Amino acid sequence: MTESEPTDSADPEVPELSPSAAETASAPTPSAPTPGPADTAEGPPAVSVEFFADATVNYALLQNRIPVIKRVRLANRGDTYLGQVELRIATQPGFGKELRLEAGSMGAGEERVWSDLGFEIEHSYVEGLRESLGGRFEIEVAAAGKAVHRERHEVELLATDQWNGLRSLPELLAAFVQPNARAVESLLAEAAERLVAGEARLDGYQSKSRQRVAAQAEAIFAAVQARGIHYANPPASFERAGQKVRLPQRILDSGLATCLDTTLLLCACYEQAGLHPIAVFTRGHAFCALWLEEESFAEAALDSHSRLKNRVDLDAILPIETTLLCEAGASFASAVEAGRRHLADESEFVCLVDIARCRKVGVRPLPLLDDGKVDEEAAARRRARAEAGQSEGPALELDEALDLASLHTHVAGEHGDERLDRWKRNLLDLSLNNRLLNFKPSQRTLSLLGPGLAALEDALAEGESFAVLPSELRPPQGKGLYDLASLREDESRSVGDLFRRRTLLAPMEEKALQSRLTEIYRAARLSLEESGCNTLYLSLGFLRWRRSEDSDRVYEAPLVLIPLGIERKSVRDGYRIGRSDEETVFNATLLELLKAEFGLEIPGLEPLPEDESGIDIARILKLVRHAIADWKGWTVVDAAEVGLFSFAKFLMWRDLEAHAADLRANPLVGHLMRNDGSVPGFVDPSSMDRPEDLDRTRHPAKVYAPLSADSTQLAAIHAATDGHTFVLEGPPGTGKSQTIANLVVNALGKGRTVLFVAEKRAALEVVHRRLSQVGLGEFVLELHSNKASKVDVLRQLAESLHARAEASTEEWNALAESLERRRSELNAYVEALHRLRPAGFSVWDGINRLVGRGPAPPAPLDLPRPAEIDAARLGSIGGLLAELGTALDIVGDPLAHPFADCWIDSATRARERSAAETLDRLDGALAALEEAVAPVCGEFGLDGGGLHAGTTAALVETVAWLADAVLPVPASLLAEGAA
């Protein structure tokens, strides 16, 4: 990229990250040139040079063969021709070889562009740099052997061990990760000794266990930590400007390291151990992260916070705060927790550099510039102090059940059962992000206290509703779930008395309880309005389970889920909860987890055991306790919790699991699974009617569309009725719901049954409202949300059975015939309007041409039968009009021409001679007239020159009037004189 390109980075000074080191150059800059002597010479040719190059040069660029100069553009901006032109690029000091570019001869406005210049950095010079210094590119343009333009471009020459920061190619950071350093080998040997006996080996990802990878990462962390490294502050804004990097040997020798130094050191150790490290940059800080599976990002450098954070939350990547390597008492778990905190604020995130991906795109580590022996005595003293204060801390527990393959939404070349398995895998969430497996208290959960789970379920099954009051009782030992078995005898007696008055207790203060109930009420109502599904449940009984026997981390999963409704008649009455008209279910997601991960099945739960009042809670809990009796650390807890749970995806997963054979037999689903056209019976959508053909092929009597529809919508209606499979799409407001309503009506008219499914309840209600408006509401059976109760279903069925038609078949046929006639008339008009005429265009085209001309005066034309004028005649008329226009341009306005009153329509030699003689006489008469008028003009002080007929007549008339007024001269005499 170039610096002129836009960037979406959180920091406007940090350039946009490039996808790979092999594909993208660093950030070249067409910096403003510094003029040389030739620029100030008098009248130099107008030559311009655009020079794109890195703002920094270091050894890493040379090591990875990344061109420093990206592009040069030379342009002749003047009006003069330039002979043989040569462009020379030199460096000061001599960090690169001089470059000569032949441009050939260049005319005015011509330019030359070079993008593959082959500029070579002087290896010995750059390798020997120990401190940064300023340099420059000197550019000279010569024409015909004479310098016509010079300019300079500044560049910073970095030390060999100096990283140039994110202002240039971020992937170059991987060059400073040195996995082959002797110091790294020493650290890995110590890390292997720290692993558990029998597992003292660094085997990378061979075990396919994230827990094993984490153990290796922890051992390496501890080995580095034991070296007693001291923390040193990095320079300000190092992530943008870069810094000198302490390589592994120097860190162990000096015992000092910045956050970037420790990050690169830990990345080098992980890479040498066969793991995939990541360097992460936040604002003013750097730390390490590690893939727990043999993966890497598709890009070497990435500025997407979410793509990293999602994988950290999924335990696919482990963030590690490397500055804790400088604190002997810090545990590896605390370093991981600190790394997670760094990712909590997205605005602080800058970018990441995936070291494994950098290697794949060709970024190689720097050579071992300083790989000598460590000062053993100083290192031993630091190590003794560090080991004395080092503590192991708690072991790190990871989610081993995570399936990274489910992150991918498409797998190339997938067919049949493989695709069905992927659908099921994407629907079934067996990660610990699922609250059906890992329940955690929140603002949308509420612990309830009652005399027992069975009594509470029985009362709800009998239709009782309960008020909820605050209680001073609190969960024991700070646990989120209140175990009812932990209540004291007096507490149980008090809770039982309130229960008989249909009141439950919640272990919290009154203000907090009302806020919690309001939040639950609003969330449940919103879910019902948006999806049409009730997500509010009462969880009775919880399974406390562990990933392994020696794990200290305990998870809680609800067992029995009773659907609830919550209502508030008034502010004074408060909220009441009761059972809704849906089925009680067991946590089927938990059953699938136990079966898939632990091979544990619990028989006797399908169907759920029942007693005299609903389900038999006591028996269900006994079945679970019997199944886990031999599992160490697993228990069933008697607890009641209100929460929001969604089963929609699990129910779809169960349908795929139970009806796989039926799905394969379906033509449409079979086509989607195979996607190769081999499934018989699948109709090609190309055979559908075209919208423009519908008026000819479909009679109005054969389609039932009571709502307005255009031709494209009618085509979709007919396609659905004919059994075609298609996707109907369009932006909001284009009539999709109206089209769906027409589609349903037409299918009903054809004797079909339609199942209409939508993710949001609002979509169902819009279509239902439109169908009710046209009188078909009785034929719609609503099977969502509160409309799906048994009473409502029976009521809707009764309404459809008693529905009566409002119009007869004869009325419909008459209306359809009338519509057909009017449609035919309109189509005939449209066809005539757009039919090509003999002149080569339609009436529609002619009207558009006239409208485009704007208002114009009428021009009467004597054209016999204009409709019969063909294209040839029209072309001839157009040619004549063009000639007339040319003549008008030459002659001007005919009415204002001197010969406007001349009606001679032909020219002969005789007329030419007669005209010449007449003009000669006229010339003599005019001369006599001017001579006669001159005395008069002199007397009146007038200018007698330039007289013409009009002014002369006016003058004679004036003189005659004056003469008549002064002398008794007969007017006839004056008239003769005027003549």
mmCIF file of N, CA and C in Angstrom, residues 578-687:
data_model
loop_
_atom_site.group_PDB
_atom_site.id
_atom_site.type_symbol
_atom_site.label_atom_id
_atom_site.label_comp_id
_atom_site.label_asym_id
_atom_site.label_seq_id
_atom_site.Cartn_x
_atom_site.Cartn_y
_atom_site.Cartn_z
ATOM 1 N N GLY A 578 -45.693 -17.818 36.407
ATOM 2 C CA GLY A 578 -46.499 -19.029 36.320
ATOM 3 C C GLY A 578 -46.084 -19.841 35.117
ATOM 4 N N ARG A 579 -46.596 -21.049 35.020
ATOM 5 C CA ARG A 579 -46.239 -21.938 33.927
ATOM 6 C C ARG A 579 -46.966 -21.524 32.653
ATOM 7 N N SER A 580 -46.260 -21.503 31.521
ATOM 8 C CA SER A 580 -46.893 -21.220 30.232
ATOM 9 C C SER A 580 -47.326 -22.525 29.585
ATOM 10 N N ASP A 581 -48.132 -22.404 28.534
ATOM 11 C CA ASP A 581 -48.737 -23.578 27.897
ATOM 12 C C ASP A 581 -47.778 -24.205 26.886
ATOM 13 N N GLU A 582 -46.633 -24.690 27.372
ATOM 14 C CA GLU A 582 -45.665 -25.404 26.540
ATOM 15 C C GLU A 582 -45.177 -26.620 27.314
ATOM 16 N N GLU A 583 -44.424 -27.465 26.661
ATOM 17 C CA GLU A 583 -43.985 -28.713 27.267
ATOM 18 C C GLU A 583 -42.735 -28.488 28.116
ATOM 19 N N THR A 584 -42.707 -29.173 29.250
ATOM 20 C CA THR A 584 -41.492 -29.222 30.053
ATOM 21 C C THR A 584 -40.482 -30.138 29.359
ATOM 22 N N VAL A 585 -39.229 -29.742 29.344
ATOM 23 C CA VAL A 585 -38.205 -30.506 28.626
ATOM 24 C C VAL A 585 -37.004 -30.743 29.526
ATOM 25 N N PHE A 586 -36.260 -31.767 29.207
ATOM 26 C CA PHE A 586 -34.969 -32.000 29.834
ATOM 27 C C PHE A 586 -33.895 -31.341 28.960
ATOM 28 N N ASN A 587 -32.790 -30.976 29.577
ATOM 29 C CA ASN A 587 -31.697 -30.302 28.868
ATOM 30 C C ASN A 587 -31.051 -31.274 27.892
ATOM 31 N N ALA A 588 -31.589 -31.294 26.648
ATOM 32 C CA ALA A 588 -31.083 -32.237 25.652
ATOM 33 C C ALA A 588 -29.672 -31.887 25.205
ATOM 34 N N THR A 589 -29.300 -30.608 25.244
ATOM 35 C CA THR A 589 -27.932 -30.221 24.878
ATOM 36 C C THR A 589 -26.932 -30.847 25.838
ATOM 37 N N LEU A 590 -27.273 -30.888 27.111
ATOM 38 C CA LEU A 590 -26.396 -31.539 28.092
ATOM 39 C C LEU A 590 -26.276 -33.029 27.794
ATOM 40 N N LEU A 591 -27.377 -33.664 27.428
ATOM 41 C CA LEU A 591 -27.325 -35.095 27.100
ATOM 42 C C LEU A 591 -26.387 -35.350 25.931
ATOM 43 N N GLU A 592 -26.421 -34.480 24.930
ATOM 44 C CA GLU A 592 -25.543 -34.666 23.780
ATOM 45 C C GLU A 592 -24.084 -34.452 24.161
ATOM 46 N N LEU A 593 -23.802 -33.491 25.039
ATOM 47 C CA LEU A 593 -22.432 -33.287 25.503
ATOM 48 C C LEU A 593 -21.929 -34.508 26.264
ATOM 49 N N LEU A 594 -22.757 -35.044 27.179
ATOM 50 C CA LEU A 594 -22.340 -36.209 27.953
ATOM 51 C C LEU A 594 -22.088 -37.412 27.043
ATOM 52 N N LYS A 595 -22.891 -37.532 26.011
ATOM 53 C CA LYS A 595 -22.732 -38.671 25.094
ATOM 54 C C LYS A 595 -21.508 -38.499 24.202
ATOM 55 N N ALA A 596 -21.311 -37.284 23.669
ATOM 56 C CA ALA A 596 -20.222 -37.057 22.717
ATOM 57 C C ALA A 596 -18.867 -36.995 23.393
ATOM 58 N N GLU A 597 -18.776 -36.368 24.581
ATOM 59 C CA GLU A 597 -17.481 -36.134 25.199
ATOM 60 C C GLU A 597 -17.105 -37.194 26.219
ATOM 61 N N PHE A 598 -18.107 -37.709 26.945
ATOM 62 C CA PHE A 598 -17.805 -38.644 28.032
ATOM 63 C C PHE A 598 -18.354 -40.047 27.797
ATOM 64 N N GLY A 599 -19.094 -40.231 26.683
ATOM 65 C CA GLY A 599 -19.684 -41.547 26.436
ATOM 66 C C GLY A 599 -20.721 -41.924 27.459
ATOM 67 N N LEU A 600 -21.366 -40.956 28.070
ATOM 68 C CA LEU A 600 -22.316 -41.187 29.157
ATOM 69 C C LEU A 600 -23.733 -40.980 28.650
ATOM 70 N N GLU A 601 -24.568 -41.983 28.845
ATOM 71 C CA GLU A 601 -25.974 -41.887 28.464
ATOM 72 C C GLU A 601 -26.825 -42.090 29.710
ATOM 73 N N ILE A 602 -27.929 -41.349 29.782
ATOM 74 C CA ILE A 602 -28.849 -41.442 30.922
ATOM 75 C C ILE A 602 -30.167 -42.000 30.406
ATOM 76 N N PRO A 603 -30.457 -43.255 30.636
ATOM 77 C CA PRO A 603 -31.712 -43.840 30.145
ATOM 78 C C PRO A 603 -32.908 -43.403 30.990
ATOM 79 N N GLY A 604 -34.086 -43.563 30.392
ATOM 80 C CA GLY A 604 -35.312 -43.313 31.138
ATOM 81 C C GLY A 604 -35.826 -41.886 31.064
ATOM 82 N N LEU A 605 -35.248 -41.068 30.212
ATOM 83 C CA LEU A 605 -35.659 -39.665 30.154
ATOM 84 C C LEU A 605 -36.520 -39.347 28.936
ATOM 85 N N GLU A 606 -36.779 -40.307 28.070
ATOM 86 C CA GLU A 606 -37.634 -40.093 26.910
ATOM 87 C C GLU A 606 -38.732 -41.158 26.876
ATOM 88 N N PRO A 607 -39.983 -40.785 27.177
ATOM 89 C CA PRO A 607 -40.432 -39.461 27.627
ATOM 90 C C PRO A 607 -40.091 -39.252 29.097
ATOM 91 N N LEU A 608 -40.254 -38.010 29.552
ATOM 92 C CA LEU A 608 -39.973 -37.714 30.947
ATOM 93 C C LEU A 608 -40.970 -38.426 31.842
ATOM 94 N N PRO A 609 -40.488 -39.006 32.938
ATOM 95 C CA PRO A 609 -41.415 -39.657 33.892
ATOM 96 C C PRO A 609 -42.416 -38.654 34.455
ATOM 97 N N GLU A 610 -43.642 -39.094 34.685
ATOM 98 C CA GLU A 610 -44.700 -38.220 35.189
ATOM 99 C C GLU A 610 -45.249 -38.761 36.497
ATOM 100 N N ASP A 611 -45.847 -37.859 37.286
ATOM 101 C CA ASP A 611 -46.562 -38.244 38.493
ATOM 102 C C ASP A 611 -47.973 -37.683 38.423
ATOM 103 N N GLU A 612 -48.641 -37.612 39.556
ATOM 104 C CA GLU A 612 -50.033 -37.140 39.550
ATOM 105 C C GLU A 612 -50.148 -35.677 39.143
ATOM 106 N N SER A 613 -49.123 -34.891 39.330
ATOM 107 C CA SER A 613 -49.154 -33.458 39.010
ATOM 108 C C SER A 613 -47.947 -33.111 38.141
ATOM 109 N N GLY A 614 -48.053 -33.355 36.859
ATOM 110 C CA GLY A 614 -46.974 -33.015 35.947
ATOM 111 C C GLY A 614 -45.892 -34.080 35.911
ATOM 112 N N ILE A 615 -44.658 -33.650 35.786
ATOM 113 C CA ILE A 615 -43.549 -34.594 35.671
ATOM 114 C C ILE A 615 -43.048 -34.978 37.059
ATOM 115 N N ASP A 616 -42.351 -36.094 37.128
ATOM 116 C CA ASP A 616 -41.823 -36.616 38.389
ATOM 117 C C ASP A 616 -40.384 -36.121 38.561
ATOM 118 N N ILE A 617 -40.248 -34.961 39.207
ATOM 119 C CA ILE A 617 -38.928 -34.357 39.385
ATOM 120 C C ILE A 617 -38.022 -35.263 40.199
ATOM 121 N N ALA A 618 -38.541 -35.851 41.270
ATOM 122 C CA ALA A 618 -37.704 -36.679 42.145
ATOM 123 C C ALA A 618 -37.114 -37.851 41.380
ATOM 124 N N ARG A 619 -37.913 -38.499 40.540
ATOM 125 C CA ARG A 619 -37.412 -39.652 39.781
ATOM 126 C C ARG A 619 -36.375 -39.219 38.741
ATOM 127 N N ILE A 620 -36.623 -38.086 38.102
ATOM 128 C CA ILE A 620 -35.669 -37.604 37.092
ATOM 129 C C ILE A 620 -34.311 -37.338 37.727
ATOM 130 N N LEU A 621 -34.301 -36.690 38.888
ATOM 131 C CA LEU A 621 -33.036 -36.396 39.543
ATOM 132 C C LEU A 621 -32.354 -37.675 40.024
ATOM 133 N N LYS A 622 -33.133 -38.675 40.423
ATOM 134 C CA LYS A 622 -32.542 -39.955 40.820
ATOM 135 C C LYS A 622 -31.876 -40.645 39.626
ATOM 136 N N LEU A 623 -32.516 -40.549 38.444
ATOM 137 C CA LEU A 623 -31.919 -41.151 37.250
ATOM 138 C C LEU A 623 -30.563 -40.515 36.946
ATOM 139 N N VAL A 624 -30.487 -39.200 37.086
ATOM 140 C CA VAL A 624 -29.222 -38.510 36.811
ATOM 141 C C VAL A 624 -28.184 -38.882 37.864
ATOM 142 N N ARG A 625 -28.603 -38.918 39.152
ATOM 143 C CA ARG A 625 -27.651 -39.256 40.219
ATOM 144 C C ARG A 625 -27.123 -40.682 40.055
ATOM 145 N N HIS A 626 -27.972 -41.596 39.618
ATOM 146 C CA HIS A 626 -27.534 -42.982 39.411
ATOM 147 C C HIS A 626 -26.509 -43.051 38.275
ATOM 148 N N ALA A 627 -26.715 -42.257 37.212
ATOM 149 C CA ALA A 627 -25.810 -42.306 36.063
ATOM 150 C C ALA A 627 -24.430 -41.755 36.399
ATOM 151 N N ILE A 628 -24.341 -40.816 37.340
ATOM 152 C CA ILE A 628 -23.047 -40.185 37.643
ATOM 153 C C ILE A 628 -22.481 -40.650 38.978
ATOM 154 N N ALA A 629 -23.014 -41.714 39.507
ATOM 155 C CA ALA A 629 -22.613 -42.146 40.851
ATOM 156 C C ALA A 629 -21.118 -42.428 40.944
ATOM 157 N N ASP A 630 -20.511 -42.954 39.877
ATOM 158 C CA ASP A 630 -19.092 -43.321 39.904
ATOM 159 C C ASP A 630 -18.191 -42.238 39.320
ATOM 160 N N TRP A 631 -18.719 -41.068 39.054
ATOM 161 C CA TRP A 631 -17.931 -39.985 38.467
ATOM 162 C C TRP A 631 -17.440 -39.064 39.574
ATOM 163 N N LYS A 632 -16.153 -38.994 39.728
ATOM 164 C CA LYS A 632 -15.549 -38.218 40.809
ATOM 165 C C LYS A 632 -15.776 -36.720 40.591
ATOM 166 N N GLY A 633 -16.291 -36.086 41.631
ATOM 167 C CA GLY A 633 -16.494 -34.642 41.581
ATOM 168 C C GLY A 633 -17.786 -34.207 40.918
ATOM 169 N N TRP A 634 -18.616 -35.134 40.452
ATOM 170 C CA TRP A 634 -19.879 -34.794 39.804
ATOM 171 C C TRP A 634 -21.004 -34.934 40.819
ATOM 172 N N THR A 635 -21.879 -33.913 40.911
ATOM 173 C CA THR A 635 -23.012 -33.959 41.835
ATOM 174 C C THR A 635 -24.231 -33.320 41.189
ATOM 175 N N VAL A 636 -25.406 -33.641 41.743
ATOM 176 C CA VAL A 636 -26.657 -33.009 41.341
ATOM 177 C C VAL A 636 -27.091 -32.084 42.466
ATOM 178 N N VAL A 637 -27.375 -30.853 42.140
ATOM 179 C CA VAL A 637 -27.709 -29.831 43.117
ATOM 180 C C VAL A 637 -29.190 -29.503 43.009
ATOM 181 N N ASP A 638 -29.867 -29.453 44.166
ATOM 182 C CA ASP A 638 -31.264 -29.019 44.202
ATOM 183 C C ASP A 638 -31.293 -27.503 44.226
ATOM 184 N N ALA A 639 -31.474 -26.906 43.073
ATOM 185 C CA ALA A 639 -31.515 -25.457 42.962
ATOM 186 C C ALA A 639 -32.561 -25.076 41.928
ATOM 187 N N ALA A 640 -33.163 -23.912 42.117
ATOM 188 C CA ALA A 640 -34.172 -23.402 41.192
ATOM 189 C C ALA A 640 -33.722 -22.036 40.691
ATOM 190 N N GLU A 641 -33.608 -21.895 39.383
ATOM 191 C CA GLU A 641 -33.127 -20.655 38.772
ATOM 192 C C GLU A 641 -34.023 -20.279 37.598
ATOM 193 N N VAL A 642 -34.407 -19.009 37.551
ATOM 194 C CA VAL A 642 -35.131 -18.476 36.397
ATOM 195 C C VAL A 642 -34.106 -17.887 35.433
ATOM 196 N N GLY A 643 -34.254 -18.202 34.150
ATOM 197 C CA GLY A 643 -33.309 -17.699 33.160
ATOM 198 C C GLY A 643 -33.886 -17.762 31.765
ATOM 199 N N LEU A 644 -33.143 -17.184 30.817
ATOM 200 C CA LEU A 644 -33.540 -17.176 29.412
ATOM 201 C C LEU A 644 -32.709 -18.206 28.659
ATOM 202 N N PHE A 645 -33.389 -19.137 28.010
ATOM 203 C CA PHE A 645 -32.710 -20.200 27.268
ATOM 204 C C PHE A 645 -33.367 -20.340 25.903
ATOM 205 N N SER A 646 -32.563 -20.610 24.888
ATOM 206 C CA SER A 646 -33.078 -20.789 23.534
ATOM 207 C C SER A 646 -32.756 -22.194 23.057
ATOM 208 N N PHE A 647 -33.794 -22.887 22.545
ATOM 209 C CA PHE A 647 -33.625 -24.261 22.060
ATOM 210 C C PHE A 647 -33.800 -24.365 20.549
ATOM 211 N N ALA A 648 -33.953 -23.209 19.887
ATOM 212 C CA ALA A 648 -34.295 -23.262 18.458
ATOM 213 C C ALA A 648 -33.268 -24.037 17.653
ATOM 214 N N LYS A 649 -31.971 -23.746 17.844
ATOM 215 C CA LYS A 649 -30.947 -24.423 17.055
ATOM 216 C C LYS A 649 -30.832 -25.896 17.431
ATOM 217 N N PHE A 650 -31.009 -26.189 18.713
ATOM 218 C CA PHE A 650 -30.929 -27.593 19.104
ATOM 219 C C PHE A 650 -32.069 -28.400 18.485
ATOM 220 N N LEU A 651 -33.265 -27.811 18.431
ATOM 221 C CA LEU A 651 -34.384 -28.531 17.832
ATOM 222 C C LEU A 651 -34.128 -28.794 16.353
ATOM 223 N N MET A 652 -33.510 -27.828 15.672
ATOM 224 C CA MET A 652 -33.150 -28.062 14.268
ATOM 225 C C MET A 652 -32.099 -29.157 14.165
ATOM 226 N N TRP A 653 -31.141 -29.162 15.086
ATOM 227 C CA TRP A 653 -30.134 -30.227 15.090
ATOM 228 C C TRP A 653 -30.788 -31.594 15.281
ATOM 229 N N ARG A 654 -31.765 -31.664 16.186
ATOM 230 C CA ARG A 654 -32.428 -32.949 16.439
ATOM 231 C C ARG A 654 -33.222 -33.408 15.222
ATOM 232 N N ASP A 655 -33.817 -32.446 14.495
ATOM 233 C CA ASP A 655 -34.520 -32.817 13.263
ATOM 234 C C ASP A 655 -33.544 -33.397 12.237
ATOM 235 N N LEU A 656 -32.367 -32.769 12.096
ATOM 236 C CA LEU A 656 -31.371 -33.304 11.166
ATOM 237 C C LEU A 656 -30.891 -34.679 11.599
ATOM 238 N N GLU A 657 -30.766 -34.875 12.895
ATOM 239 C CA GLU A 657 -30.290 -36.156 13.405
ATOM 240 C C GLU A 657 -31.315 -37.260 13.203
ATOM 241 N N ALA A 658 -32.598 -36.941 13.461
ATOM 242 C CA ALA A 658 -33.632 -37.975 13.426
ATOM 243 C C ALA A 658 -34.178 -38.230 12.025
ATOM 244 N N HIS A 659 -34.097 -37.256 11.144
ATOM 245 C CA HIS A 659 -34.743 -37.383 9.833
ATOM 246 C C HIS A 659 -33.743 -37.241 8.695
ATOM 247 N N ALA A 660 -32.526 -37.713 8.889
ATOM 248 C CA ALA A 660 -31.496 -37.596 7.859
ATOM 249 C C ALA A 660 -31.901 -38.309 6.574
ATOM 250 N N ALA A 661 -32.494 -39.505 6.705
ATOM 251 C CA ALA A 661 -32.883 -40.266 5.515
ATOM 252 C C ALA A 661 -33.970 -39.544 4.732
ATOM 253 N N ASP A 662 -34.955 -38.979 5.434
ATOM 254 C CA ASP A 662 -36.020 -38.246 4.751
ATOM 255 C C ASP A 662 -35.468 -37.009 4.046
ATOM 256 N N LEU A 663 -34.504 -36.364 4.668
ATOM 257 C CA LEU A 663 -33.918 -35.178 4.061
ATOM 258 C C LEU A 663 -33.172 -35.528 2.777
ATOM 259 N N ARG A 664 -32.452 -36.646 2.802
ATOM 260 C CA ARG A 664 -31.728 -37.053 1.590
ATOM 261 C C ARG A 664 -32.690 -37.364 0.451
ATOM 262 N N ALA A 665 -33.886 -37.880 0.791
ATOM 263 C CA ALA A 665 -34.846 -38.258 -0.251
ATOM 264 C C ALA A 665 -35.564 -37.045 -0.835
ATOM 265 N N ASN A 666 -35.569 -35.937 -0.114
ATOM 266 C CA ASN A 666 -36.224 -34.742 -0.623
ATOM 267 C C ASN A 666 -35.413 -34.172 -1.794
ATOM 268 N N PRO A 667 -36.066 -33.878 -2.930
ATOM 269 C CA PRO A 667 -35.289 -33.392 -4.090
ATOM 270 C C PRO A 667 -34.506 -32.113 -3.798
ATOM 271 N N LEU A 668 -35.147 -31.175 -3.106
ATOM 272 C CA LEU A 668 -34.470 -29.903 -2.860
ATOM 273 C C LEU A 668 -33.295 -30.080 -1.900
ATOM 274 N N VAL A 669 -33.541 -30.720 -0.754
ATOM 275 C CA VAL A 669 -32.467 -30.892 0.226
ATOM 276 C C VAL A 669 -31.373 -31.783 -0.335
ATOM 277 N N GLY A 670 -31.783 -32.807 -1.085
ATOM 278 C CA GLY A 670 -30.774 -33.653 -1.710
ATOM 279 C C GLY A 670 -29.902 -32.881 -2.678
ATOM 280 N N HIS A 671 -30.522 -31.952 -3.420
ATOM 281 C CA HIS A 671 -29.736 -31.105 -4.333
ATOM 282 C C HIS A 671 -28.767 -30.217 -3.555
ATOM 283 N N LEU A 672 -29.229 -29.651 -2.440
ATOM 284 C CA LEU A 672 -28.349 -28.801 -1.637
ATOM 285 C C LEU A 672 -27.204 -29.596 -1.032
ATOM 286 N N MET A 673 -27.467 -30.847 -0.667
ATOM 287 C CA MET A 673 -26.420 -31.673 -0.074
ATOM 288 C C MET A 673 -25.373 -32.063 -1.105
ATOM 289 N N ARG A 674 -25.829 -32.395 -2.318
ATOM 290 C CA ARG A 674 -24.885 -32.861 -3.342
ATOM 291 C C ARG A 674 -24.377 -31.718 -4.201
ATOM 292 N N ASN A 675 -25.308 -30.791 -4.537
ATOM 293 C CA ASN A 675 -24.928 -29.591 -5.301
ATOM 294 C C ASN A 675 -24.269 -29.940 -6.632
ATOM 295 N N ASP A 676 -24.692 -31.061 -7.238
ATOM 296 C CA ASP A 676 -24.093 -31.442 -8.516
ATOM 297 C C ASP A 676 -25.133 -31.735 -9.599
ATOM 298 N N GLY A 677 -26.415 -31.456 -9.307
ATOM 299 C CA GLY A 677 -27.458 -31.680 -10.301
ATOM 300 C C GLY A 677 -27.807 -33.126 -10.542
ATOM 301 N N SER A 678 -27.302 -34.048 -9.703
ATOM 302 C CA SER A 678 -27.549 -35.472 -9.930
ATOM 303 C C SER A 678 -28.851 -35.967 -9.322
ATOM 304 N N VAL A 679 -29.536 -35.125 -8.534
ATOM 305 C CA VAL A 679 -30.753 -35.573 -7.870
ATOM 306 C C VAL A 679 -31.916 -35.481 -8.841
ATOM 307 N N PRO A 680 -32.615 -36.596 -9.119
ATOM 308 C CA PRO A 680 -33.757 -36.539 -10.042
ATOM 309 C C PRO A 680 -34.922 -35.788 -9.412
ATOM 310 N N GLY A 681 -35.693 -35.140 -10.254
ATOM 311 C CA GLY A 681 -36.875 -34.463 -9.776
ATOM 312 C C GLY A 681 -36.660 -33.008 -9.410
ATOM 313 N N PHE A 682 -35.443 -32.537 -9.417
ATOM 314 C CA PHE A 682 -35.207 -31.128 -9.106
ATOM 315 C C PHE A 682 -35.441 -30.302 -10.371
ATOM 316 N N VAL A 683 -36.308 -29.289 -10.275
ATOM 317 C CA VAL A 683 -36.716 -28.499 -11.435
ATOM 318 C C VAL A 683 -35.741 -27.352 -11.638
ATOM 319 N N ASP A 684 -35.302 -27.184 -12.867
ATOM 320 C CA ASP A 684 -34.405 -26.082 -13.203
ATOM 321 C C ASP A 684 -35.198 -24.779 -13.198
ATOM 322 N N PRO A 685 -34.794 -23.775 -12.390
ATOM 323 C CA PRO A 685 -35.557 -22.516 -12.343
ATOM 324 C C PRO A 685 -35.617 -21.778 -13.674
ATOM 325 N N SER A 686 -34.774 -22.124 -14.635
ATOM 326 C CA SER A 686 -34.781 -21.406 -15.910
ATOM 327 C C SER A 686 -36.057 -21.627 -16.701
ATOM 328 N N SER A 687 -36.868 -22.631 -16.346
ATOM 329 C CA SER A 687 -38.096 -22.906 -17.083
ATOM 330 C C SER A 687 -39.270 -22.075 -16.574
#
